[in-house]
JSON list of C-alpha atoms in Angstrom, two decimals:
[
{"chain": "B", "resi": 4, "resn": "GLY", "atom": "CA", "xyz": [23.54, 6.57, 0.72]},
{"chain": "B", "resi": 5, "resn": "ALA", "atom": "CA", "xyz": [22.45, 8.00, 3.94]},
{"chain": "B", "resi": 6, "resn": "GLY", "atom": "CA", "xyz": [18.84, 9.04, 4.31]},
{"chain": "B", "resi": 7, "resn": "VAL", "atom": "CA", "xyz": [17.32, 11.90, 6.44]},
{"chain": "B", "resi": 8, "resn": "SER", "atom": "CA", "xyz": [18.28, 11.31, 10.04]},
{"chain": "B", "resi": 9, "resn": "GLN", "atom": "CA", "xyz": [16.57, 12.83, 13.26]},
{"chain": "B", "resi": 10, "resn": "SER", "atom": "CA", "xyz": [17.61, 13.14, 16.74]},
{"chain": "B", "resi": 11, "resn": "PRO", "atom": "CA", "xyz": [16.65, 12.29, 19.33]},
{"chain": "B", "resi": 12, "resn": "SER", "atom": "CA", "xyz": [14.49, 9.56, 18.43]},
{"chain": "B", "resi": 13, "resn": "ASN", "atom": "CA", "xyz": [12.26, 10.01, 21.42]},
{"chain": "B", "resi": 14, "resn": "LYS", "atom": "CA", "xyz": [12.10, 12.83, 23.97]},
{"chain": "B", "resi": 15, "resn": "VAL", "atom": "CA", "xyz": [10.22, 13.03, 27.03]},
{"chain": "B", "resi": 16, "resn": "THR", "atom": "CA", "xyz": [9.91, 16.40, 28.74]},
{"chain": "B", "resi": 17, "resn": "GLU", "atom": "CA", "xyz": [7.91, 18.13, 31.43]},
{"chain": "B", "resi": 18, "resn": "LYS", "atom": "CA", "xyz": [5.28, 20.74, 30.67]},
{"chain": "B", "resi": 19, "resn": "GLY", "atom": "CA", "xyz": [6.93, 24.32, 30.42]},
{"chain": "B", "resi": 20, "resn": "LYS", "atom": "CA", "xyz": [10.40, 23.17, 29.39]},
{"chain": "B", "resi": 21, "resn": "ASP", "atom": "CA", "xyz": [12.12, 24.04, 26.04]},
{"chain": "B", "resi": 22, "resn": "VAL", "atom": "CA", "xyz": [13.10, 21.15, 23.56]},
{"chain": "B", "resi": 23, "resn": "GLU", "atom": "CA", "xyz": [15.20, 21.07, 20.53]},
{"chain": "B", "resi": 24, "resn": "LEU", "atom": "CA", "xyz": [14.80, 18.53, 17.61]},
{"chain": "B", "resi": 25, "resn": "ARG", "atom": "CA", "xyz": [17.36, 18.09, 15.05]},
{"chain": "B", "resi": 26, "resn": "CYS", "atom": "CA", "xyz": [17.26, 17.15, 11.31]},
{"chain": "B", "resi": 27, "resn": "ASP", "atom": "CA", "xyz": [20.21, 16.12, 9.03]},
{"chain": "B", "resi": 28, "resn": "PRO", "atom": "CA", "xyz": [18.93, 16.04, 5.33]},
{"chain": "B", "resi": 29, "resn": "ILE", "atom": "CA", "xyz": [20.19, 14.11, 2.61]},
{"chain": "B", "resi": 30, "resn": "SER", "atom": "CA", "xyz": [23.51, 15.62, 1.68]},
{"chain": "B", "resi": 31, "resn": "GLY", "atom": "CA", "xyz": [22.99, 18.11, -1.37]},
{"chain": "B", "resi": 32, "resn": "HIS", "atom": "CA", "xyz": [19.24, 18.52, -0.74]},
{"chain": "B", "resi": 33, "resn": "THR", "atom": "CA", "xyz": [18.46, 22.12, -0.87]},
{"chain": "B", "resi": 34, "resn": "ALA", "atom": "CA", "xyz": [14.82, 21.92, 0.52]},
{"chain": "B", "resi": 35, "resn": "LEU", "atom": "CA", "xyz": [14.00, 20.88, 3.96]},
{"chain": "B", "resi": 36, "resn": "TYR", "atom": "CA", "xyz": [10.62, 20.51, 5.70]},
{"chain": "B", "resi": 37, "resn": "TRP", "atom": "CA", "xyz": [9.08, 19.85, 9.18]},
{"chain": "B", "resi": 38, "resn": "TYR", "atom": "CA", "xyz": [6.06, 18.12, 9.58]},
{"chain": "B", "resi": 39, "resn": "ARG", "atom": "CA", "xyz": [3.94, 17.04, 12.68]},
{"chain": "B", "resi": 40, "resn": "GLN", "atom": "CA", "xyz": [2.15, 13.76, 13.13]},
{"chain": "B", "resi": 41, "resn": "SER", "atom": "CA", "xyz": [-0.40, 13.65, 15.92]},
{"chain": "B", "resi": 42, "resn": "LEU", "atom": "CA", "xyz": [-3.65, 11.52, 16.65]},
{"chain": "B", "resi": 43, "resn": "GLY", "atom": "CA", "xyz": [-6.06, 14.28, 16.29]},
{"chain": "B", "resi": 44, "resn": "GLN", "atom": "CA", "xyz": [-4.64, 16.18, 13.66]},
{"chain": "B", "resi": 45, "resn": "GLY", "atom": "CA", "xyz": [-2.87, 13.67, 11.36]},
{"chain": "B", "resi": 46, "resn": "LEU", "atom": "CA", "xyz": [0.05, 14.92, 9.11]},
{"chain": "B", "resi": 47, "resn": "GLU", "atom": "CA", "xyz": [0.45, 18.68, 9.26]},
{"chain": "B", "resi": 48, "resn": "PHE", "atom": "CA", "xyz": [3.00, 20.70, 7.63]},
{"chain": "B", "resi": 49, "resn": "LEU", "atom": "CA", "xyz": [5.08, 23.16, 9.86]},
{"chain": "B", "resi": 50, "resn": "ILE", "atom": "CA", "xyz": [7.79, 25.12, 7.95]},
{"chain": "B", "resi": 51, "resn": "TYR", "atom": "CA", "xyz": [9.88, 24.94, 4.79]},
{"chain": "B", "resi": 52, "resn": "PHE", "atom": "CA", "xyz": [13.29, 25.85, 4.13]},
{"chain": "B", "resi": 53, "resn": "GLN", "atom": "CA", "xyz": [15.16, 26.60, 0.91]},
{"chain": "B", "resi": 54, "resn": "GLY", "atom": "CA", "xyz": [18.58, 26.83, 1.74]},
{"chain": "B", "resi": 55, "resn": "ASN", "atom": "CA", "xyz": [19.00, 28.75, 5.07]},
{"chain": "B", "resi": 56, "resn": "SER", "atom": "CA", "xyz": [15.86, 30.85, 4.52]},
{"chain": "B", "resi": 57, "resn": "ALA", "atom": "CA", "xyz": [12.12, 29.86, 5.23]},
{"chain": "B", "resi": 58, "resn": "PRO", "atom": "CA", "xyz": [9.80, 31.14, 2.59]},
{"chain": "B", "resi": 59, "resn": "ASP", "atom": "CA", "xyz": [6.76, 29.22, 4.20]},
{"chain": "B", "resi": 60, "resn": "LYS", "atom": "CA", "xyz": [6.48, 28.97, 7.92]},
{"chain": "B", "resi": 61, "resn": "SER", "atom": "CA", "xyz": [2.65, 29.05, 7.75]},
{"chain": "B", "resi": 62, "resn": "GLY", "atom": "CA", "xyz": [2.14, 25.83, 9.59]},
{"chain": "B", "resi": 63, "resn": "LEU", "atom": "CA", "xyz": [3.86, 26.82, 12.89]},
{"chain": "B", "resi": 64, "resn": "PRO", "atom": "CA", "xyz": [1.10, 26.58, 15.50]},
{"chain": "B", "resi": 65, "resn": "SER", "atom": "CA", "xyz": [1.96, 29.34, 17.74]},
{"chain": "B", "resi": 66, "resn": "ASP", "atom": "CA", "xyz": [5.07, 31.61, 18.50]},
{"chain": "B", "resi": 67, "resn": "ARG", "atom": "CA", "xyz": [6.39, 28.90, 20.92]},
{"chain": "B", "resi": 68, "resn": "PHE", "atom": "CA", "xyz": [7.57, 27.07, 17.69]},
{"chain": "B", "resi": 69, "resn": "SER", "atom": "CA", "xyz": [10.69, 28.07, 15.78]},
{"chain": "B", "resi": 70, "resn": "ALA", "atom": "CA", "xyz": [13.08, 26.62, 13.42]},
{"chain": "B", "resi": 71, "resn": "GLU", "atom": "CA", "xyz": [16.41, 27.49, 11.85]},
{"chain": "B", "resi": 72, "resn": "ARG", "atom": "CA", "xyz": [18.62, 26.17, 9.30]},
{"chain": "B", "resi": 73, "resn": "THR", "atom": "CA", "xyz": [22.49, 26.78, 9.01]},
{"chain": "B", "resi": 74, "resn": "GLY", "atom": "CA", "xyz": [25.01, 26.07, 6.35]},
{"chain": "B", "resi": 75, "resn": "GLY", "atom": "CA", "xyz": [22.05, 24.91, 4.16]},
{"chain": "B", "resi": 76, "resn": "SER", "atom": "CA", "xyz": [22.30, 21.61, 5.75]},
{"chain": "B", "resi": 77, "resn": "VAL", "atom": "CA", "xyz": [21.04, 20.88, 9.52]},
{"chain": "B", "resi": 78, "resn": "SER", "atom": "CA", "xyz": [18.03, 22.18, 10.77]},
{"chain": "B", "resi": 79, "resn": "THR", "atom": "CA", "xyz": [16.77, 22.52, 14.52]},
{"chain": "B", "resi": 80, "resn": "LEU", "atom": "CA", "xyz": [12.95, 22.77, 15.42]},
{"chain": "B", "resi": 81, "resn": "THR", "atom": "CA", "xyz": [12.71, 24.43, 18.85]},
{"chain": "B", "resi": 82, "resn": "ILE", "atom": "CA", "xyz": [9.44, 24.31, 21.01]},
{"chain": "B", "resi": 83, "resn": "GLN", "atom": "CA", "xyz": [9.57, 26.69, 23.88]},
{"chain": "B", "resi": 84, "resn": "ARG", "atom": "CA", "xyz": [7.40, 26.33, 27.24]},
{"chain": "B", "resi": 85, "resn": "THR", "atom": "CA", "xyz": [6.03, 22.90, 25.85]},
{"chain": "B", "resi": 86, "resn": "GLN", "atom": "CA", "xyz": [2.33, 22.02, 26.46]},
{"chain": "B", "resi": 87, "resn": "GLN", "atom": "CA", "xyz": [0.79, 18.57, 26.45]},
{"chain": "B", "resi": 88, "resn": "GLU", "atom": "CA", "xyz": [-0.81, 19.25, 23.26]},
{"chain": "B", "resi": 89, "resn": "ASP", "atom": "CA", "xyz": [2.69, 19.54, 21.63]},
{"chain": "B", "resi": 90, "resn": "SER", "atom": "CA", "xyz": [2.98, 15.72, 22.09]},
{"chain": "B", "resi": 91, "resn": "ALA", "atom": "CA", "xyz": [3.44, 14.12, 18.76]},
{"chain": "B", "resi": 92, "resn": "VAL", "atom": "CA", "xyz": [5.90, 12.84, 16.34]},
{"chain": "B", "resi": 93, "resn": "TYR", "atom": "CA", "xyz": [7.96, 15.43, 14.51]},
{"chain": "B", "resi": 94, "resn": "LEU", "atom": "CA", "xyz": [8.99, 14.46, 10.75]},
{"chain": "B", "resi": 95, "resn": "CYS", "atom": "CA", "xyz": [11.68, 16.06, 8.97]},
{"chain": "B", "resi": 96, "resn": "ALA", "atom": "CA", "xyz": [11.98, 15.62, 5.05]},
{"chain": "B", "resi": 97, "resn": "SER", "atom": "CA", "xyz": [14.29, 16.84, 2.24]},
{"chain": "B", "resi": 98, "resn": "SER", "atom": "CA", "xyz": [14.14, 17.11, -1.39]},
{"chain": "B", "resi": 99, "resn": "PRO", "atom": "CA", "xyz": [16.73, 17.99, -3.98]},
{"chain": "B", "resi": 100, "resn": "LEU", "atom": "CA", "xyz": [17.40, 20.85, -6.22]},
{"chain": "B", "resi": 101, "resn": "GLY", "atom": "CA", "xyz": [14.37, 20.95, -8.45]},
{"chain": "B", "resi": 102, "resn": "GLY", "atom": "CA", "xyz": [11.98, 19.90, -5.88]},
{"chain": "B", "resi": 103, "resn": "GLY", "atom": "CA", "xyz": [9.75, 16.77, -6.46]},
{"chain": "B", "resi": 104, "resn": "THR", "atom": "CA", "xyz": [9.83, 13.85, -4.06]},
{"chain": "B", "resi": 105, "resn": "GLN", "atom": "CA", "xyz": [10.41, 14.55, -0.41]},
{"chain": "B", "resi": 106, "resn": "TYR", "atom": "CA", "xyz": [12.23, 11.86, 1.56]},
{"chain": "B", "resi": 107, "resn": "PHE", "atom": "CA", "xyz": [11.41, 11.37, 5.10]},
{"chain": "B", "resi": 108, "resn": "GLY", "atom": "CA", "xyz": [13.29, 10.83, 8.33]},
{"chain": "B", "resi": 109, "resn": "PRO", "atom": "CA", "xyz": [12.26, 8.33, 10.96]},
{"chain": "B", "resi": 110, "resn": "GLY", "atom": "CA", "xyz": [10.92, 11.18, 13.20]},
{"chain": "B", "resi": 111, "resn": "THR", "atom": "CA", "xyz": [11.24, 12.30, 16.90]},
{"chain": "B", "resi": 112, "resn": "ARG", "atom": "CA", "xyz": [8.52, 11.05, 19.16]},
{"chain": "B", "resi": 113, "resn": "LEU", "atom": "CA", "xyz": [7.92, 13.76, 21.63]},
{"chain": "B", "resi": 114, "resn": "LEU", "atom": "CA", "xyz": [5.86, 13.30, 24.93]},
{"chain": "B", "resi": 115, "resn": "VAL", "atom": "CA", "xyz": [5.08, 16.05, 27.20]},
{"chain": "B", "resi": 116, "resn": "LEU", "atom": "CA", "xyz": [4.24, 15.19, 30.61]},
{"chain": "L", "resi": 1, "resn": "ALA", "atom": "CA", "xyz": [-5.02, 25.49, -1.38]},
{"chain": "L", "resi": 2, "resn": "GLN", "atom": "CA", "xyz": [-5.39, 21.66, -1.64]},
{"chain": "L", "resi": 3, "resn": "SER", "atom": "CA", "xyz": [-7.09, 18.98, 0.39]},
{"chain": "L", "resi": 4, "resn": "VAL", "atom": "CA", "xyz": [-7.12, 15.33, 0.50]},
{"chain": "L", "resi": 5, "resn": "THR", "atom": "CA", "xyz": [-9.71, 12.75, 1.57]},
{"chain": "L", "resi": 6, "resn": "GLN", "atom": "CA", "xyz": [-9.08, 9.10, 2.20]},
{"chain": "L", "resi": 7, "resn": "LEU", "atom": "CA", "xyz": [-12.28, 7.43, 2.04]},
{"chain": "L", "resi": 8, "resn": "ASP", "atom": "CA", "xyz": [-11.33, 4.44, 4.52]},
{"chain": "L", "resi": 9, "resn": "SER", "atom": "CA", "xyz": [-9.85, 4.65, 7.66]},
{"chain": "L", "resi": 10, "resn": "GLN", "atom": "CA", "xyz": [-9.07, 1.02, 7.90]},
{"chain": "L", "resi": 11, "resn": "VAL", "atom": "CA", "xyz": [-9.00, -1.79, 5.43]},
{"chain": "L", "resi": 12, "resn": "PRO", "atom": "CA", "xyz": [-8.84, -5.47, 6.34]},
{"chain": "L", "resi": 13, "resn": "VAL", "atom": "CA", "xyz": [-8.11, -8.08, 3.77]},
{"chain": "L", "resi": 14, "resn": "PHE", "atom": "CA", "xyz": [-6.84, -11.39, 3.52]},
{"chain": "L", "resi": 15, "resn": "GLU", "atom": "CA", "xyz": [-3.43, -12.42, 2.36]},
{"chain": "L", "resi": 16, "resn": "GLU", "atom": "CA", "xyz": [-3.15, -12.84, -1.66]},
{"chain": "L", "resi": 17, "resn": "ALA", "atom": "CA", "xyz": [-6.51, -10.94, -2.23]},
{"chain": "L", "resi": 18, "resn": "PRO", "atom": "CA", "xyz": [-6.60, -7.64, -4.21]},
{"chain": "L", "resi": 19, "resn": "VAL", "atom": "CA", "xyz": [-6.80, -4.39, -2.55]},
{"chain": "L", "resi": 20, "resn": "GLU", "atom": "CA", "xyz": [-7.78, -0.75, -3.25]},
{"chain": "L", "resi": 21, "resn": "LEU", "atom": "CA", "xyz": [-7.03, 2.18, -0.91]},
{"chain": "L", "resi": 22, "resn": "ARG", "atom": "CA", "xyz": [-9.15, 5.22, -2.19]},
{"chain": "L", "resi": 23, "resn": "CYS", "atom": "CA", "xyz": [-8.03, 8.76, -2.39]},
{"chain": "L", "resi": 24, "resn": "ASN", "atom": "CA", "xyz": [-9.78, 11.87, -3.59]},
{"chain": "L", "resi": 25, "resn": "TYR", "atom": "CA", "xyz": [-8.42, 15.48, -3.80]},
{"chain": "L", "resi": 26, "resn": "SER", "atom": "CA", "xyz": [-9.55, 18.92, -4.24]},
{"chain": "L", "resi": 27, "resn": "SER", "atom": "CA", "xyz": [-7.59, 21.57, -5.95]},
{"chain": "L", "resi": 28, "resn": "SER", "atom": "CA", "xyz": [-8.04, 24.76, -7.83]},
{"chain": "L", "resi": 29, "resn": "VAL", "atom": "CA", "xyz": [-4.49, 24.04, -9.67]},
{"chain": "L", "resi": 30, "resn": "SER", "atom": "CA", "xyz": [-2.91, 21.39, -11.22]},
{"chain": "L", "resi": 31, "resn": "VAL", "atom": "CA", "xyz": [-1.27, 18.96, -8.50]},
{"chain": "L", "resi": 32, "resn": "TYR", "atom": "CA", "xyz": [1.36, 16.36, -8.22]},
{"chain": "L", "resi": 33, "resn": "LEU", "atom": "CA", "xyz": [0.19, 13.15, -6.34]},
{"chain": "L", "resi": 34, "resn": "PHE", "atom": "CA", "xyz": [1.90, 10.86, -4.06]},
{"chain": "L", "resi": 35, "resn": "TRP", "atom": "CA", "xyz": [1.43, 7.73, -1.98]},
{"chain": "L", "resi": 36, "resn": "TYR", "atom": "CA", "xyz": [3.67, 7.07, 1.20]},
{"chain": "L", "resi": 37, "resn": "VAL", "atom": "CA", "xyz": [3.63, 4.17, 3.41]},
{"chain": "L", "resi": 38, "resn": "GLN", "atom": "CA", "xyz": [4.46, 4.05, 7.03]},
{"chain": "L", "resi": 39, "resn": "TYR", "atom": "CA", "xyz": [5.42, 1.06, 8.85]},
{"chain": "L", "resi": 40, "resn": "PRO", "atom": "CA", "xyz": [5.01, 0.93, 12.79]},
{"chain": "L", "resi": 41, "resn": "ASN", "atom": "CA", "xyz": [7.66, 3.27, 14.43]},
{"chain": "L", "resi": 42, "resn": "GLN", "atom": "CA", "xyz": [9.14, 4.38, 11.18]},
{"chain": "L", "resi": 43, "resn": "GLY", "atom": "CA", "xyz": [8.99, 7.41, 8.94]},
{"chain": "L", "resi": 44, "resn": "LEU", "atom": "CA", "xyz": [7.27, 7.82, 5.62]},
{"chain": "L", "resi": 45, "resn": "GLN", "atom": "CA", "xyz": [8.40, 5.95, 2.66]},
{"chain": "L", "resi": 46, "resn": "LEU", "atom": "CA", "xyz": [7.38, 6.82, -0.90]},
{"chain": "L", "resi": 47, "resn": "LEU", "atom": "CA", "xyz": [5.53, 4.17, -2.62]},
{"chain": "L", "resi": 48, "resn": "LEU", "atom": "CA", "xyz": [4.86, 6.07, -6.23]},
{"chain": "L", "resi": 49, "resn": "LYS", "atom": "CA", "xyz": [3.96, 9.32, -7.51]},
{"chain": "L", "resi": 50, "resn": "TYR", "atom": "CA", "xyz": [2.25, 11.10, -10.34]},
{"chain": "L", "resi": 51, "resn": "LEU", "atom": "CA", "xyz": [3.96, 14.17, -11.70]},
{"chain": "L", "resi": 52, "resn": "SER", "atom": "CA", "xyz": [2.78, 14.15, -15.48]},
{"chain": "L", "resi": 53, "resn": "GLY", "atom": "CA", "xyz": [2.36, 11.94, -18.45]},
{"chain": "L", "resi": 54, "resn": "SER", "atom": "CA", "xyz": [0.85, 8.53, -17.97]},
{"chain": "L", "resi": 55, "resn": "THR", "atom": "CA", "xyz": [-1.88, 8.31, -15.73]},
{"chain": "L", "resi": 56, "resn": "LEU", "atom": "CA", "xyz": [-1.26, 4.75, -14.62]},
{"chain": "L", "resi": 57, "resn": "VAL", "atom": "CA", "xyz": [1.95, 4.93, -12.31]},
{"chain": "L", "resi": 58, "resn": "LYS", "atom": "CA", "xyz": [3.77, 1.77, -10.96]},
{"chain": "L", "resi": 59, "resn": "GLY", "atom": "CA", "xyz": [5.69, 1.99, -7.62]},
{"chain": "L", "resi": 60, "resn": "ILE", "atom": "CA", "xyz": [7.42, -0.26, -5.41]},
{"chain": "L", "resi": 61, "resn": "ASN", "atom": "CA", "xyz": [6.25, -3.61, -3.79]},
{"chain": "L", "resi": 62, "resn": "GLY", "atom": "CA", "xyz": [3.68, -4.19, -6.69]},
{"chain": "L", "resi": 63, "resn": "PHE", "atom": "CA", "xyz": [1.62, -1.36, -6.00]},
{"chain": "L", "resi": 64, "resn": "GLU", "atom": "CA", "xyz": [0.05, 1.08, -8.68]},
{"chain": "L", "resi": 65, "resn": "ALA", "atom": "CA", "xyz": [-2.25, 3.89, -8.86]},
{"chain": "L", "resi": 66, "resn": "GLU", "atom": "CA", "xyz": [-4.42, 5.79, -11.36]},
{"chain": "L", "resi": 67, "resn": "PHE", "atom": "CA", "xyz": [-4.56, 9.46, -11.79]},
{"chain": "L", "resi": 68, "resn": "ASN", "atom": "CA", "xyz": [-8.18, 10.33, -12.74]},
{"chain": "L", "resi": 69, "resn": "LYS", "atom": "CA", "xyz": [-8.49, 14.05, -13.28]},
{"chain": "L", "resi": 70, "resn": "SER", "atom": "CA", "xyz": [-12.10, 14.04, -14.01]},
{"chain": "L", "resi": 71, "resn": "GLN", "atom": "CA", "xyz": [-13.03, 12.33, -10.76]},
{"chain": "L", "resi": 72, "resn": "THR", "atom": "CA", "xyz": [-10.07, 13.97, -8.96]},
{"chain": "L", "resi": 73, "resn": "SER", "atom": "CA", "xyz": [-9.09, 10.57, -7.55]},
{"chain": "L", "resi": 74, "resn": "PHE", "atom": "CA", "xyz": [-5.67, 8.72, -7.18]},
{"chain": "L", "resi": 75, "resn": "HIS", "atom": "CA", "xyz": [-6.67, 5.23, -5.90]},
{"chain": "L", "resi": 76, "resn": "LEU", "atom": "CA", "xyz": [-3.82, 2.89, -4.85]},
{"chain": "L", "resi": 77, "resn": "ARG", "atom": "CA", "xyz": [-4.18, -0.85, -5.99]},
{"chain": "L", "resi": 78, "resn": "LYS", "atom": "CA", "xyz": [-2.32, -4.17, -5.51]},
{"chain": "L", "resi": 79, "resn": "PRO", "atom": "CA", "xyz": [-3.42, -7.41, -7.17]},
{"chain": "L", "resi": 80, "resn": "SER", "atom": "CA", "xyz": [-2.22, -9.77, -4.34]},
{"chain": "L", "resi": 81, "resn": "VAL", "atom": "CA", "xyz": [-1.19, -8.46, -0.98]},
{"chain": "L", "resi": 82, "resn": "HIS", "atom": "CA", "xyz": [1.19, -9.89, 1.56]},
{"chain": "L", "resi": 83, "resn": "ILE", "atom": "CA", "xyz": [1.30, -9.85, 5.18]},
{"chain": "L", "resi": 84, "resn": "SER", "atom": "CA", "xyz": [4.33, -7.47, 5.09]},
{"chain": "L", "resi": 85, "resn": "ASP", "atom": "CA", "xyz": [2.04, -4.97, 3.22]},
{"chain": "L", "resi": 86, "resn": "THR", "atom": "CA", "xyz": [0.42, -4.36, 6.77]},
{"chain": "L", "resi": 87, "resn": "ALA", "atom": "CA", "xyz": [1.04, -0.69, 7.21]},
{"chain": "L", "resi": 88, "resn": "GLU", "atom": "CA", "xyz": [-0.60, 2.63, 7.33]},
{"chain": "L", "resi": 89, "resn": "TYR", "atom": "CA", "xyz": [-0.88, 4.34, 3.71]},
{"chain": "L", "resi": 90, "resn": "PHE", "atom": "CA", "xyz": [-0.91, 8.15, 3.13]},
{"chain": "L", "resi": 91, "resn": "CYS", "atom": "CA", "xyz": [-2.24, 9.94, 0.21]},
{"chain": "L", "resi": 92, "resn": "ALA", "atom": "CA", "xyz": [-0.56, 13.42, -0.37]},
{"chain": "L", "resi": 93, "resn": "VAL", "atom": "CA", "xyz": [-0.96, 16.22, -2.93]},
{"chain": "L", "resi": 94, "resn": "LYS", "atom": "CA", "xyz": [1.31, 19.23, -3.79]},
{"chain": "L", "resi": 95, "resn": "GLY", "atom": "CA", "xyz": [0.33, 22.09, -6.10]},
{"chain": "L", "resi": 96, "resn": "ALA", "atom": "CA", "xyz": [2.13, 21.75, -9.41]},
{"chain": "L", "resi": 97, "resn": "GLY", "atom": "CA", "xyz": [2.78, 25.55, -10.12]},
{"chain": "L", "resi": 98, "resn": "GLY", "atom": "CA", "xyz": [5.67, 27.57, -9.50]},
{"chain": "L", "resi": 99, "resn": "THR", "atom": "CA", "xyz": [8.97, 26.06, -8.46]},
{"chain": "L", "resi": 100, "resn": "SER", "atom": "CA", "xyz": [7.48, 22.61, -7.48]},
{"chain": "L", "resi": 101, "resn": "TYR", "atom": "CA", "xyz": [8.78, 23.20, -3.89]},
{"chain": "L", "resi": 102, "resn": "GLY", "atom": "CA", "xyz": [6.41, 23.39, -1.14]},
{"chain": "L", "resi": 103, "resn": "LYS", "atom": "CA", "xyz": [4.43, 21.66, 1.27]},
{"chain": "L", "resi": 104, "resn": "LEU", "atom": "CA", "xyz": [2.51, 18.12, 0.92]},
{"chain": "L", "resi": 105, "resn": "THR", "atom": "CA", "xyz": [-1.01, 18.09, 2.10]},
{"chain": "L", "resi": 106, "resn": "PHE", "atom": "CA", "xyz": [-1.85, 14.55, 3.38]},
{"chain": "L", "resi": 107, "resn": "GLY", "atom": "CA", "xyz": [-4.92, 12.72, 3.82]},
{"chain": "L", "resi": 108, "resn": "GLN", "atom": "CA", "xyz": [-5.95, 11.04, 7.20]},
{"chain": "L", "resi": 109, "resn": "GLY", "atom": "CA", "xyz": [-4.29, 7.75, 6.30]},
{"chain": "L", "resi": 110, "resn": "THR", "atom": "CA", "xyz": [-5.75, 4.41, 5.83]},
{"chain": "L", "resi": 111, "resn": "ILE", "atom": "CA", "xyz": [-4.69, 1.54, 7.97]},
{"chain": "L", "resi": 112, "resn": "LEU", "atom": "CA", "xyz": [-4.22, -1.77, 5.81]},
{"chain": "L", "resi": 113, "resn": "THR", "atom": "CA", "xyz": [-4.43, -5.10, 7.94]},
{"chain": "L", "resi": 114, "resn": "VAL", "atom": "CA", "xyz": [-3.44, -8.09, 5.96]},
{"chain": "L", "resi": 115, "resn": "HIS", "atom": "CA", "xyz": [-4.67, -11.45, 7.49]},
{"chain": "L", "resi": 116, "resn": "PRO", "atom": "CA", "xyz": [-3.17, -14.76, 6.94]}
]
């Protein structure tokens, strides 16, 4: 079956612009996670959704970062007023009811100039 | 809270040689443990996981890992590596309490390079 998909695969933007990153989880998966992978910080958790609610958003680095999930499916991560330190690969993962294994998408590579 | 330490940032090895990638974790609660592999410009792929039961866990591509609770370790091993095993490997931990949902905490990664 189809895995987790993310779009765009690559995004180049100018400092100060807003960006939206999209994640389509595996069909039927109730939990959805966003992580960030950067050279200096490794793999960091950002936010976790259970259905459409976010019980854990402790990893969002600033109020410029927000995320939503609609219909218990697609999620969008929005970064406002991007900064150069936001440059990273943003990974999305989903897991089925009952938790356990997280399945990852290919990531969105964001470059802020 | 949990933390993970991967003891080697890079491991070079010759083809058909055995390899061990080391992972230690810290946690105040019981944990689930995972190894993921990342090939260049790709997402993370699950190699194997320990949730409970037997401490020796077998995964895909001939990899295995052993959970050692007393040493808080979860080292990854393969008896004979191939060129195609060249990738970055991540050890990850998640608290086993509650619903078993929740974030993964990753180590810094180990780059395995297999030479011909």
